[in-house]
């Protein structure tokens, strides 16, 4: 309810739909020539380990599963994935996810104390940026 109230104040015509990600993806209608930006932030639960970092294979659902389903549903679109990550990410799980992209970049944000920061993994499907940073 709070999210609905907040969205109403910005008057951007954003619809908030409460459903599972897989059902929601199947129900979306997006023009074929639109760039689709997908924010991926599944619950971390047991995927976050202080010693090894965030393992993207054990989020609920796994990050790769979200990317694969989105890619299957929107196979003809240019896709930009923005995945929330932790300061430390398990390297094998990161490699498994980035292998799905034509281009990717990992950025950490030093806002909190060391060991408590988040970051963003950007990745594209169907295109590459002209001048990647």
PDB file of C-alpha atoms in Angstrom, residues 9-87:
ATOM      1  CA  UNK A   9       2.653  11.100  -5.818  1.00  0.00           C
ATOM      2  CA  UNK A  10       5.110  11.003  -8.747  1.00  0.00           C
ATOM      3  CA  UNK A  11       2.343  10.746 -11.379  1.00  0.00           C
ATOM      4  CA  UNK A  12       4.398   8.779 -13.905  1.00  0.00           C
ATOM      5  CA  UNK A  13       1.737   6.285 -14.926  1.00  0.00           C
ATOM      6  CA  UNK A  14       3.475   3.344 -13.282  1.00  0.00           C
ATOM      7  CA  UNK A  15       1.321   0.330 -12.517  1.00  0.00           C
ATOM      8  CA  UNK A  16       2.161  -1.777  -9.483  1.00  0.00           C
ATOM      9  CA  UNK A  17       1.138  -5.395  -9.952  1.00  0.00           C
ATOM     10  CA  UNK A  18       1.470  -7.913  -7.117  1.00  0.00           C
ATOM     11  CA  UNK A  19       2.357 -11.236  -8.721  1.00  0.00           C
ATOM     12  CA  UNK A  20       5.260 -13.632  -9.111  1.00  0.00           C
ATOM     13  CA  UNK A  21       8.044 -12.532 -11.443  1.00  0.00           C
ATOM     14  CA  UNK A  22       7.471 -15.382 -13.891  1.00  0.00           C
ATOM     15  CA  UNK A  23       3.741 -14.721 -14.251  1.00  0.00           C
ATOM     16  CA  UNK A  24       4.355 -10.972 -14.405  1.00  0.00           C
ATOM     17  CA  UNK A  25       6.930 -11.306 -17.190  1.00  0.00           C
ATOM     18  CA  UNK A  26       4.588 -13.433 -19.283  1.00  0.00           C
ATOM     19  CA  UNK A  27       1.812 -10.840 -18.926  1.00  0.00           C
ATOM     20  CA  UNK A  28       3.894  -7.801 -19.944  1.00  0.00           C
ATOM     21  CA  UNK A  29       3.339  -6.225 -23.320  1.00  0.00           C
ATOM     22  CA  UNK A  30       6.278  -4.198 -24.636  1.00  0.00           C
ATOM     23  CA  UNK A  31       6.819  -2.867 -28.168  1.00  0.00           C
ATOM     24  CA  UNK A  32       9.519  -4.845 -30.019  1.00  0.00           C
ATOM     25  CA  UNK A  33      11.730  -1.810 -30.598  1.00  0.00           C
ATOM     26  CA  UNK A  34      11.713  -0.672 -26.948  1.00  0.00           C
ATOM     27  CA  UNK A  35      14.768  -1.081 -24.743  1.00  0.00           C
ATOM     28  CA  UNK A  36      13.653  -3.036 -21.709  1.00  0.00           C
ATOM     29  CA  UNK A  37      15.444  -2.268 -18.446  1.00  0.00           C
ATOM     30  CA  UNK A  38      15.110  -5.053 -15.898  1.00  0.00           C
ATOM     31  CA  UNK A  39      16.033  -4.535 -12.240  1.00  0.00           C
ATOM     32  CA  UNK A  40      16.893  -7.896 -10.687  1.00  0.00           C
ATOM     33  CA  UNK A  41      16.966  -8.006  -6.895  1.00  0.00           C
ATOM     34  CA  UNK A  42      15.659 -11.342  -5.599  1.00  0.00           C
ATOM     35  CA  UNK A  43      15.825 -11.995  -1.858  1.00  0.00           C
ATOM     36  CA  UNK A  44      19.322 -13.029  -0.819  1.00  0.00           C
ATOM     37  CA  UNK A  45      18.383 -15.263   2.115  1.00  0.00           C
ATOM     38  CA  UNK A  46      21.036 -17.969   2.467  1.00  0.00           C
ATOM     39  CA  UNK A  47      22.896 -16.691  -0.629  1.00  0.00           C
ATOM     40  CA  UNK A  48      24.836 -14.128   1.431  1.00  0.00           C
ATOM     41  CA  UNK A  49      27.800 -15.512   3.341  1.00  0.00           C
ATOM     42  CA  UNK A  50      30.174 -13.241   5.255  1.00  0.00           C
ATOM     43  CA  UNK A  51      33.223 -15.261   4.210  1.00  0.00           C
ATOM     44  CA  UNK A  52      32.514 -15.874   0.507  1.00  0.00           C
ATOM     45  CA  UNK A  53      30.130 -13.011  -0.256  1.00  0.00           C
ATOM     46  CA  UNK A  54      26.913 -13.133  -2.260  1.00  0.00           C
ATOM     47  CA  UNK A  55      26.381 -16.273  -4.310  1.00  0.00           C
ATOM     48  CA  UNK A  56      24.025 -15.353  -7.151  1.00  0.00           C
ATOM     49  CA  UNK A  57      23.165 -19.031  -7.674  1.00  0.00           C
ATOM     50  CA  UNK A  58      21.392 -19.228  -4.304  1.00  0.00           C
ATOM     51  CA  UNK A  59      19.166 -16.158  -4.325  1.00  0.00           C
ATOM     52  CA  UNK A  60      15.442 -16.925  -4.385  1.00  0.00           C
ATOM     53  CA  UNK A  61      14.963 -17.318  -7.318  1.00  0.00           C
ATOM     54  CA  UNK A  62      18.517 -17.620  -8.669  1.00  0.00           C
ATOM     55  CA  UNK A  63      19.598 -14.534 -10.639  1.00  0.00           C
ATOM     56  CA  UNK A  64      20.426 -16.620 -13.720  1.00  0.00           C
ATOM     57  CA  UNK A  65      16.884 -18.028 -13.727  1.00  0.00           C
ATOM     58  CA  UNK A  66      15.399 -14.513 -13.814  1.00  0.00           C
ATOM     59  CA  UNK A  67      17.749 -13.483 -16.627  1.00  0.00           C
ATOM     60  CA  UNK A  68      17.046 -16.631 -18.644  1.00  0.00           C
ATOM     61  CA  UNK A  69      13.268 -16.309 -18.364  1.00  0.00           C
ATOM     62  CA  UNK A  70      13.329 -12.597 -19.191  1.00  0.00           C
ATOM     63  CA  UNK A  71      15.531 -13.293 -22.214  1.00  0.00           C
ATOM     64  CA  UNK A  72      13.211 -16.081 -23.388  1.00  0.00           C
ATOM     65  CA  UNK A  73      10.075 -13.933 -23.058  1.00  0.00           C
ATOM     66  CA  UNK A  74      11.652 -10.828 -24.622  1.00  0.00           C
ATOM     67  CA  UNK A  75      14.017 -12.538 -27.082  1.00  0.00           C
ATOM     68  CA  UNK A  76      13.555  -9.856 -29.763  1.00  0.00           C
ATOM     69  CA  UNK A  77      14.187  -6.898 -27.434  1.00  0.00           C
ATOM     70  CA  UNK A  78      17.303  -5.066 -26.428  1.00  0.00           C
ATOM     71  CA  UNK A  79      17.659  -5.799 -22.714  1.00  0.00           C
ATOM     72  CA  UNK A  80      19.581  -4.020 -19.976  1.00  0.00           C
ATOM     73  CA  UNK A  81      19.764  -5.932 -16.714  1.00  0.00           C
ATOM     74  CA  UNK A  82      20.642  -4.130 -13.489  1.00  0.00           C
ATOM     75  CA  UNK A  83      21.247  -6.694 -10.760  1.00  0.00           C
ATOM     76  CA  UNK A  84      21.667  -5.719  -7.133  1.00  0.00           C
ATOM     77  CA  UNK A  85      24.818  -7.267  -5.677  1.00  0.00           C
ATOM     78  CA  UNK A  86      26.804  -7.135  -2.468  1.00  0.00           C
ATOM     79  CA  UNK A  87      30.275  -5.715  -1.912  1.00  0.00           C
TER      80      UNK A  87
END
